[in-house]
Amino acid sequence: MTSPVSSHGQGTPCIGILGGGQLGRMIAIAAAQLGIRTHVYAPDAQASPAGEVATTTTTASYDDVESLRRFAASVDAVTSEFENVPAATMQVIGESCLASPGAAALQAAQHRIAEKTLAAGLGIPTPRFWQIGSLQDLTLAVKALGGPAILKTCRLGYDGKGQVRISPDDDLAAALEAVGSDDAILEEMIAFDGEISALLARDAQGNMVHFPVSQNRHENGILARTVAPAPVIPAIEEAAQSATAALAQAVDLVGLLAVEFFISADGRLLFNEMAPRPHNSFHWTIEGCATSQFTQLVRVLTGLGFGDTTPYGRWQMDNLLGQHLDQVPGLLADAGNHLHLYGKPDAREDRKMGHVSHRLGD
Ligand code: ATP
Ligand code: MG
C-alpha cells in the first residue's frame, strides 16, 4: 500500500470536490473518517449539502478560471460529483492536480449518443437508438422503429427529467417540444425483466476493483429501491462487470464508473447509461460492504490502495423523496434501519432528500 500524498505542508491530504450535492456530501464524510480533508467547490452556498460537511468551501461559478486555479492549487486531487461539469473546468484543474474521472469519461457520460456509441463500439449491446435534431428526424425514426419509444434530451437529463414516452400515433411535434431540445435521442422502449447497475473503481495505473452488482426499481424515472447483491445469474453479473471494465478502460477513467443496464425479457443485457462517479444504486455499500463506494473513491484519489468490496449479506436501499419525509419518525424507530438525510432545506416533491438501507439477511 502506498502512503497518502502529503498536502501542501499541512500534513493531511485534501480532496477537492466539484459540486455541492449529496454525493459530494457522502464523499466528504468518507474522507473525514480517514482523516482526509475536503474542499467543496460549488456555485451556490445555500444549496450545498456537501459544503456543510467539508473542511473548506469555495462558492464560485464553474467558469471562474481564477477561483478554479486557486481551488486546484489548494488540494491534492479533484473529483466531480456530477458528470455535467464543463470540460474547460476540468482542463483548468487538470493543469495542477489529478483530475478524476478524467476528460474522456466526462465527455462520453455527458451525452447519451456519445455513451451509447462508445458502448456499441466496444461490442456492448444497447437499445436501438436514433439521433434526433428535428421533427423530420423524429418522424423518420419513429417510423423505422414502429413501436413504443422514449425520447430523451442528450444532455443534462437526470431522474427521468427531459424524457417523453411515445407511441407511433402520438403527436410528435408536441413530444419534441416537451423534451425541449434539438439535441435528442429516440430509444426503443425495452420491455425489461429488470434493471441492474455495476460499479467499479479504477486507479491511475489501470487497476480495477468491482462491487457486487445492484438490482434497481425506478418509479416515474427515479430510482426507488435497490436490492443488492442483485439476484441475477452469474453470467449476467459477469457480463455487466466486464462491460463496465471495458468502458472504464476505453475512457482511461480514474475513480468510479457506474453503468446502468436493462435485462430484456429474452435475457439480454443492454447498456442504458454510464456515470463516472458514485451512484445512487450503491448507497447500500456504506453499511453493506467492507469498503463503501465513497471510501473507495477517497482511497483511489489519495493513493491509499483499493479496499475490499465483499458484501456483508444482502441489502435493500430505499430513496426518500420530498413526499416521503413523513416516514422518517417510523424509520428512526426501527433499529435495523440506517437512515441518511442530506440536510437539504427544501423538501420538494420528487427531490432526493435521503435514503435508508437495511440488511435483508445473509
Ligand atoms: P438517472 O440519472 O436518474 O439514472 P436519467 O434521467 O438519466 O436517470 P435514464 O436512466 O435514461 O434517465 O432513464 C430513467 C429510467 O427510465 C430507467 O432507469 C428506466 O427505468 C426507464 N427507461 C429509460 N430508458 C428506457 C428504455 N429505452 N426502455 C425502457 N425503459 C427505459
Ligand atoms: Mg438512469
Coordinates of N, CA and C in Angstrom, one line a residue, residues 113-292:
I113 N -25.9 10.0 -26.9 CA -25.5 9.4 -28.1 C -24.0 9.0 -28.0
A114 N -23.2 9.8 -27.4 CA -21.7 9.5 -27.2 C -21.5 8.3 -26.4
E115 N -22.3 8.1 -25.3 CA -22.0 7.0 -24.4 C -22.5 5.7 -25.1
K116 N -23.7 5.8 -25.8 CA -24.2 4.6 -26.4 C -23.3 4.2 -27.6
T117 N -22.8 5.2 -28.3 CA -21.9 4.9 -29.4 C -20.6 4.2 -28.9
L118 N -20.1 4.7 -27.8 CA -18.9 4.1 -27.2 C -19.2 2.7 -26.8
A119 N -20.3 2.5 -26.1 CA -20.7 1.1 -25.7 C -20.8 0.2 -26.9
A120 N -21.5 0.6 -27.9 CA -21.7 -0.2 -29.1 C -20.4 -0.5 -29.8
G121 N -19.5 0.4 -29.8 CA -18.2 0.2 -30.4 C -17.4 -0.8 -29.7
L122 N -17.7 -1.0 -28.4 CA -16.9 -2.0 -27.6 C -17.7 -3.3 -27.6
G123 N -18.7 -3.4 -28.4 CA -19.5 -4.7 -28.5 C -20.5 -4.9 -27.4
I124 N -20.8 -3.8 -26.7 CA -21.8 -3.9 -25.6 C -23.2 -3.6 -26.2
P125 N -24.1 -4.5 -26.2 CA -25.4 -4.2 -26.8 C -26.1 -3.1 -26.1
T126 N -26.8 -2.2 -26.9 CA -27.6 -1.1 -26.3 C -29.1 -1.3 -27.0
P127 N -30.0 -0.6 -26.4 CA -31.3 -0.5 -27.1 C -31.0 0.2 -28.5
R128 N -31.9 0.0 -29.5 CA -31.7 0.7 -30.7 C -32.0 2.2 -30.5
F129 N -31.2 3.0 -31.1 CA -31.4 4.5 -30.9 C -31.1 5.3 -32.2
W130 N -31.7 6.5 -32.2 CA -31.6 7.4 -33.3 C -31.3 8.8 -32.8
Q131 N -30.4 9.5 -33.5 CA -30.1 10.9 -33.1 C -31.2 11.8 -33.7
I132 N -31.7 12.7 -32.9 CA -32.8 13.5 -33.3 C -32.5 15.0 -33.2
G133 N -32.5 15.6 -34.4 CA -32.2 17.1 -34.3 C -33.4 17.9 -34.9
S134 N -34.4 17.2 -35.3 CA -35.5 17.9 -35.9 C -36.8 17.0 -35.9
L135 N -37.9 17.7 -36.2 CA -39.1 16.9 -36.3 C -39.1 15.8 -37.4
Q136 N -38.4 16.2 -38.5 CA -38.2 15.2 -39.6 C -37.4 14.0 -39.1
D137 N -36.3 14.2 -38.4 CA -35.6 13.1 -37.9 C -36.5 12.2 -37.0
L138 N -37.3 12.9 -36.2 CA -38.1 12.1 -35.2 C -39.2 11.3 -36.0
T139 N -39.8 11.9 -37.0 CA -40.8 11.2 -37.8 C -40.2 10.0 -38.4
L140 N -39.0 10.2 -39.0 CA -38.4 9.0 -39.7 C -38.0 7.9 -38.7
A141 N -37.5 8.3 -37.6 CA -37.0 7.3 -36.6 C -38.2 6.6 -36.0
V142 N -39.3 7.3 -35.7 CA -40.5 6.6 -35.1 C -41.0 5.6 -36.1
K143 N -41.0 6.0 -37.4 CA -41.5 5.1 -38.4 C -40.6 3.9 -38.6
A144 N -39.3 4.1 -38.5 CA -38.3 3.0 -38.7 C -38.5 2.0 -37.5
L145 N -38.7 2.6 -36.3 CA -38.8 1.7 -35.1 C -40.1 1.0 -35.1
G146 N -41.2 1.7 -35.4 CA -42.5 1.1 -35.5 C -43.1 0.5 -34.2
G147 N -42.7 1.1 -33.0 CA -43.2 0.6 -31.8 C -43.0 1.6 -30.7
P148 N -43.3 1.2 -29.4 CA -43.1 2.2 -28.3 C -41.6 2.7 -28.2
A149 N -41.5 4.0 -27.9 CA -40.2 4.6 -27.8 C -40.1 5.5 -26.7
I150 N -38.9 6.0 -26.4 CA -38.7 7.0 -25.4 C -37.7 8.1 -26.0
L151 N -38.2 9.3 -25.9 CA -37.4 10.4 -26.4 C -36.8 11.2 -25.3
K152 N -35.4 11.4 -25.3 CA -34.7 12.0 -24.2 C -33.8 13.1 -24.7
T153 N -33.6 14.1 -23.9 CA -32.6 15.1 -24.2 C -31.2 14.4 -24.1
C154 N -30.3 14.7 -25.0 CA -29.0 14.1 -24.9 C -28.1 14.6 -23.7
R155 N -28.4 15.8 -23.3 CA -27.5 16.4 -22.2 C -28.4 16.8 -21.0
L156 N -27.8 16.7 -19.9 CA -28.3 17.3 -18.6 C -29.6 16.6 -18.1
G157 N -30.0 15.5 -18.6 CA -31.1 14.8 -18.0 C -30.7 14.0 -16.7
Y158 N -31.6 14.0 -15.8 CA -31.4 13.2 -14.6 C -32.8 12.9 -14.0
D159 N -32.8 11.8 -13.2 CA -34.1 11.4 -12.5 C -35.3 11.4 -13.5
G160 N -35.1 11.0 -14.7 CA -36.2 10.9 -15.7 C -36.6 12.2 -16.3
K161 N -35.9 13.3 -15.9 CA -36.3 14.6 -16.5 C -35.8 14.7 -17.9
G162 N -36.5 15.5 -18.7 CA -36.2 15.6 -20.1 C -36.4 14.4 -20.9
Q163 N -37.5 13.6 -20.5 CA -37.8 12.4 -21.2 C -39.3 12.3 -21.5
V164 N -39.7 11.8 -22.7 CA -41.1 11.6 -23.0 C -41.3 10.2 -23.6
R165 N -42.3 9.5 -23.2 CA -42.5 8.2 -23.8 C -43.5 8.4 -25.0
I166 N -43.2 7.8 -26.1 CA -44.1 8.0 -27.2 C -44.5 6.7 -28.0
S167 N -45.7 6.7 -28.5 CA -46.2 5.6 -29.4 C -46.2 6.2 -30.8
P168 N -46.2 5.3 -31.8 CA -46.1 5.8 -33.2 C -47.2 6.8 -33.5
D169 N -48.4 6.7 -32.9 CA -49.5 7.5 -33.3 C -49.5 8.9 -32.5
D170 N -48.6 9.1 -31.6 CA -48.6 10.3 -30.8 C -48.3 11.6 -31.7
D171 N -48.6 12.7 -31.1 CA -48.3 14.0 -31.8 C -46.7 14.2 -31.6
L172 N -46.0 14.0 -32.6 CA -44.5 14.0 -32.5 C -44.0 15.4 -32.3
A173 N -44.6 16.4 -32.9 CA -44.2 17.8 -32.6 C -44.3 18.2 -31.2
A174 N -45.4 17.7 -30.6 CA -45.6 18.0 -29.1 C -44.6 17.3 -28.3
A175 N -44.3 16.1 -28.7 CA -43.3 15.3 -27.9 C -41.9 16.0 -28.0
L176 N -41.5 16.5 -29.2 CA -40.3 17.2 -29.3 C -40.2 18.5 -28.5
E177 N -41.4 19.1 -28.5 CA -41.5 20.4 -27.7 C -41.4 20.1 -26.2
A178 N -42.0 18.9 -25.8 CA -41.9 18.6 -24.4 C -40.5 18.3 -23.9
V179 N -39.7 17.7 -24.7 CA -38.3 17.5 -24.2 C -37.5 18.8 -24.4
G180 N -38.0 19.6 -25.2 CA -37.4 21.0 -25.3 C -35.9 21.0 -25.8
S181 N -35.6 20.2 -26.8 CA -34.2 20.2 -27.2 C -34.1 19.7 -28.7
D182 N -33.1 20.3 -29.4 CA -32.9 19.8 -30.7 C -31.6 19.0 -30.8
D183 N -31.3 18.5 -29.6 CA -30.2 17.5 -29.4 C -30.7 16.4 -28.6
A184 N -31.4 15.5 -29.2 CA -32.2 14.5 -28.5 C -31.9 13.1 -29.1
I185 N -32.4 12.1 -28.4 CA -32.2 10.7 -28.8 C -33.5 10.0 -28.7
L186 N -33.8 9.2 -29.7 CA -35.0 8.3 -29.6 C -34.5 6.9 -29.4
E187 N -35.0 6.3 -28.3 CA -34.6 4.9 -28.0 C -35.8 4.0 -28.1
E188 N -35.6 2.8 -28.5 CA -36.7 1.8 -28.4 C -37.0 1.6 -27.0
M189 N -38.3 1.4 -26.7 CA -38.7 1.1 -25.3 C -38.4 -0.4 -25.0
I190 N -37.6 -0.7 -24.0 CA -37.3 -2.0 -23.7 C -38.3 -2.6 -22.7
A191 N -39.0 -3.7 -23.0 CA -39.9 -4.3 -22.1 C -39.0 -5.2 -21.2
F192 N -38.4 -4.6 -20.2 CA -37.3 -5.3 -19.4 C -37.9 -6.1 -18.3
D193 N -37.1 -7.2 -18.0 CA -37.4 -8.0 -16.9 C -36.9 -7.4 -15.6
G194 N -35.9 -6.6 -15.7 CA -35.3 -5.9 -14.6 C -34.2 -5.0 -15.0
E195 N -33.7 -4.2 -14.0 CA -32.6 -3.2 -14.3 C -31.6 -3.5 -13.2
I196 N -30.3 -3.5 -13.7 CA -29.2 -3.6 -12.8 C -28.2 -2.5 -13.0
S197 N -27.3 -2.3 -12.1 CA -26.2 -1.4 -12.3 C -24.9 -2.1 -11.7
A198 N -23.8 -1.7 -12.4 CA -22.5 -2.2 -12.0 C -21.6 -1.0 -11.6
L199 N -20.7 -1.3 -10.7 CA -19.8 -0.2 -10.3 C -18.4 -0.7 -10.1
L200 N -17.4 0.0 -10.6 CA -16.0 -0.4 -10.3 C -15.2 0.9 -10.0
A201 N -14.1 0.6 -9.3 CA -13.1 1.7 -9.1 C -11.9 1.4 -9.9
R202 N -11.3 2.4 -10.5 CA -10.0 2.2 -11.3 C -9.0 3.3 -10.9
D203 N -7.8 2.8 -10.7 CA -6.7 3.8 -10.3 C -5.9 4.3 -11.6
A204 N -5.0 5.2 -11.3 CA -4.3 5.8 -12.4 C -3.4 4.8 -13.2
Q205 N -3.1 3.7 -12.5 CA -2.3 2.6 -13.2 C -3.2 1.7 -14.0
G206 N -4.5 1.8 -13.9 CA -5.4 1.0 -14.7 C -5.9 -0.3 -13.9
N207 N -5.5 -0.4 -12.6 CA -6.0 -1.5 -11.8 C -7.5 -1.2 -11.5
M208 N -8.3 -2.3 -11.4 CA -9.7 -2.1 -11.2 C -10.2 -3.1 -10.1
V209 N -11.2 -2.7 -9.4 CA -11.9 -3.5 -8.4 C -13.4 -3.3 -8.6
H210 N -14.2 -4.4 -8.7 CA -15.6 -4.3 -8.8 C -16.3 -4.4 -7.5
F211 N -17.5 -3.8 -7.5 CA -18.5 -4.0 -6.4 C -19.5 -5.1 -6.9
P212 N -20.2 -5.7 -5.9 CA -21.3 -6.6 -6.4 C -22.3 -5.8 -7.1
V213 N -23.0 -6.4 -8.1 CA -24.0 -5.7 -8.9 C -25.3 -5.4 -8.1
S214 N -25.9 -4.3 -8.4 CA -27.2 -3.9 -7.8 C -28.4 -4.1 -8.7
Q215 N -29.5 -4.5 -8.1 CA -30.8 -4.6 -8.9 C -31.6 -3.4 -8.5
N216 N -32.2 -2.7 -9.5 CA -32.9 -1.4 -9.3 C -34.3 -1.4 -9.8
R217 N -35.1 -0.7 -9.0 CA -36.5 -0.4 -9.5 C -36.7 1.1 -9.5
H218 N -37.2 1.6 -10.6 CA -37.5 3.0 -10.8 C -39.0 3.3 -10.7
E219 N -39.4 4.4 -10.2 CA -40.8 4.9 -10.3 C -40.7 6.3 -10.8
N220 N -41.5 6.5 -11.9 CA -41.5 7.8 -12.6 C -40.1 8.2 -13.0
G221 N -39.3 7.3 -13.4 CA -38.0 7.6 -13.9 C -37.0 7.9 -12.8
I222 N -37.4 7.7 -11.5 CA -36.5 8.0 -10.4 C -36.2 6.7 -9.7
L223 N -35.0 6.5 -9.3 CA -34.6 5.3 -8.6 C -35.4 5.2 -7.3
A224 N -36.2 4.1 -7.1 CA -37.0 4.0 -5.8 C -36.3 3.0 -4.9
R225 N -35.9 1.9 -5.4 CA -35.3 0.8 -4.5 C -34.2 0.1 -5.2
T226 N -33.2 -0.2 -4.4 CA -32.1 -1.1 -4.8 C -32.0 -2.3 -3.9
V227 N -31.8 -3.5 -4.5 CA -31.6 -4.7 -3.7 C -30.2 -5.2 -4.2
A228 N -29.4 -5.6 -3.2 CA -28.0 -6.0 -3.6 C -27.4 -7.0 -2.6
P229 N -26.5 -7.8 -3.0 CA -26.1 -8.1 -4.4 C -27.4 -8.5 -5.2
A230 N -27.4 -8.1 -6.5 CA -28.5 -8.4 -7.4 C -28.8 -9.9 -7.5
P231 N -30.0 -10.4 -7.4 CA -30.3 -11.8 -7.5 C -30.4 -12.2 -9.0
V232 N -29.2 -12.1 -9.6 CA -29.1 -12.5 -11.1 C -28.1 -13.6 -11.2
I233 N -28.2 -14.3 -12.4 CA -27.3 -15.5 -12.6 C -25.9 -14.9 -12.8
P234 N -24.9 -15.7 -12.5 CA -23.5 -15.3 -12.6 C -23.2 -14.7 -14.0
A235 N -23.7 -15.3 -15.0 CA -23.4 -14.9 -16.4 C -23.8 -13.4 -16.6
I236 N -24.9 -13.0 -16.0 CA -25.4 -11.6 -16.2 C -24.4 -10.7 -15.4
E237 N -24.1 -11.1 -14.1 CA -23.2 -10.3 -13.3 C -21.9 -10.1 -14.0
E238 N -21.3 -11.2 -14.5 CA -20.0 -11.2 -15.2 C -20.1 -10.3 -16.4
A239 N -21.2 -10.4 -17.2 CA -21.3 -9.6 -18.4 C -21.3 -8.1 -18.0
A240 N -22.1 -7.8 -17.0 CA -22.2 -6.4 -16.6 C -20.9 -5.8 -16.1
Q241 N -20.1 -6.6 -15.4 CA -18.8 -6.2 -14.8 C -17.8 -6.1 -16.0
S242 N -17.8 -7.0 -16.9 CA -16.8 -6.9 -18.0 C -17.1 -5.8 -18.9
A243 N -18.4 -5.5 -19.1 CA -18.8 -4.3 -20.0 C -18.3 -3.0 -19.3
T244 N -18.5 -3.0 -18.0 CA -18.1 -1.8 -17.2 C -16.6 -1.6 -17.2
A245 N -15.9 -2.7 -17.1 CA -14.4 -2.6 -17.2 C -14.0 -2.2 -18.6
A246 N -14.6 -2.6 -19.6 CA -14.2 -2.2 -21.0 C -14.4 -0.7 -21.2
L247 N -15.6 -0.2 -20.6 CA -15.9 1.2 -20.8 C -14.8 2.0 -20.0
A248 N -14.5 1.6 -18.8 CA -13.6 2.3 -17.9 C -12.2 2.4 -18.6
Q249 N -11.8 1.3 -19.2 CA -10.5 1.2 -19.9 C -10.5 2.2 -21.1
A250 N -11.6 2.1 -21.8 CA -11.7 2.9 -23.1 C -11.6 4.4 -22.8
V251 N -12.1 4.9 -21.7 CA -12.0 6.3 -21.4 C -10.9 6.6 -20.4
D252 N -10.1 5.6 -20.1 CA -8.9 5.8 -19.2 C -9.4 6.5 -17.9
L253 N -10.5 5.9 -17.3 CA -11.1 6.5 -16.1 C -10.2 6.4 -14.9
V254 N -10.2 7.4 -14.1 CA -9.6 7.3 -12.7 C -10.7 7.7 -11.7
G255 N -11.1 6.7 -10.9 CA -12.1 7.0 -9.9 C -13.2 5.9 -10.0
L256 N -14.4 6.3 -10.0 CA -15.5 5.3 -10.0 C -16.3 5.4 -11.4
L257 N -16.7 4.2 -11.9 CA -17.6 4.2 -13.0 C -18.8 3.3 -12.7
A258 N -20.0 3.9 -12.8 CA -21.3 3.1 -12.6 C -21.9 3.0 -14.0
V259 N -22.5 1.8 -14.3 CA -23.2 1.6 -15.5 C -24.5 1.0 -15.3
E260 N -25.6 1.6 -15.9 CA -26.9 1.1 -15.7 C -27.3 0.2 -16.9
F261 N -27.9 -0.9 -16.6 CA -28.3 -1.9 -17.7 C -29.8 -2.3 -17.6
F262 N -30.4 -2.7 -18.7 CA -31.6 -3.4 -18.7 C -31.4 -4.8 -18.9
I263 N -32.2 -5.7 -18.3 CA -32.2 -7.1 -18.7 C -33.5 -7.3 -19.4
S264 N -33.4 -7.6 -20.7 CA -34.5 -7.7 -21.6 C -35.3 -9.0 -21.2
A265 N -36.6 -9.0 -21.7 CA -37.4 -10.2 -21.4 C -36.8 -11.5 -21.9
D266 N -36.0 -11.3 -23.0 CA -35.3 -12.5 -23.6 C -33.9 -12.7 -23.0
G267 N -33.6 -12.1 -21.9 CA -32.4 -12.4 -21.1 C -31.2 -11.7 -21.6
R268 N -31.3 -10.7 -22.5 CA -30.1 -9.9 -22.9 C -29.8 -8.8 -22.0
L269 N -28.5 -8.5 -21.9 CA -28.1 -7.3 -21.1 C -27.9 -6.2 -22.0
L270 N -28.6 -5.0 -21.8 CA -28.5 -3.9 -22.6 C -28.0 -2.7 -21.9
F271 N -27.0 -2.0 -22.4 CA -26.4 -0.8 -21.8 C -27.5 0.3 -21.8
N272 N -27.7 1.0 -20.7 CA -28.6 2.2 -20.7 C -27.8 3.4 -20.6
E273 N -27.0 3.6 -19.5 CA -26.2 4.8 -19.4 C -25.1 4.6 -18.4
M274 N -24.1 5.5 -18.4 CA -23.0 5.4 -17.5 C -22.8 6.7 -16.7
A275 N -22.2 6.6 -15.5 CA -22.0 7.8 -14.7 C -20.6 7.6 -14.0
P276 N -19.7 8.5 -14.3 CA -18.3 8.3 -13.8 C -18.1 9.0 -12.4
R277 N -18.9 8.4 -11.5 CA -19.0 9.0 -10.1 C -19.7 8.0 -9.2
P278 N -19.8 8.3 -7.9 CA -20.6 7.5 -7.0 C -22.0 7.5 -7.6
H279 N -22.8 6.4 -7.3 CA -24.1 6.2 -7.9 C -25.1 5.9 -6.8
N280 N -26.3 6.4 -7.0 CA -27.4 6.2 -6.0 C -27.7 4.7 -5.7
S281 N -27.5 3.9 -6.7 CA -27.8 2.5 -6.5 C -26.7 1.7 -5.8
F282 N -25.7 2.5 -5.3 CA -24.6 1.9 -4.5 C -24.5 2.5 -3.1
H283 N -25.5 3.3 -2.7 CA -25.5 3.8 -1.4 C -25.6 2.7 -0.3
W284 N -26.1 1.6 -0.7 CA -26.1 0.5 0.3 C -24.7 0.0 0.7
T285 N -23.7 0.3 -0.1 CA -22.4 -0.1 0.2 C -21.8 0.6 1.5
I286 N -22.5 1.7 1.9 CA -22.0 2.4 3.1 C -22.0 1.5 4.3
E287 N -23.1 0.8 4.5 CA -23.1 -0.2 5.6 C -22.9 -1.6 5.1
G288 N -23.2 -1.8 3.7 CA -23.3 -3.2 3.2 C -22.0 -3.8 2.7
C289 N -20.9 -3.0 2.6 CA -19.7 -3.6 2.0 C -18.5 -3.2 2.9
A290 N -17.5 -4.1 2.9 CA -16.3 -3.8 3.7 C -15.8 -2.4 3.4
T291 N -15.8 -2.0 2.1 CA -15.4 -0.7 1.7 C -16.6 -0.1 0.9
S292 N -17.0 1.1 1.3 CA -18.2 1.7 0.6 C -17.7 2.4 -0.7

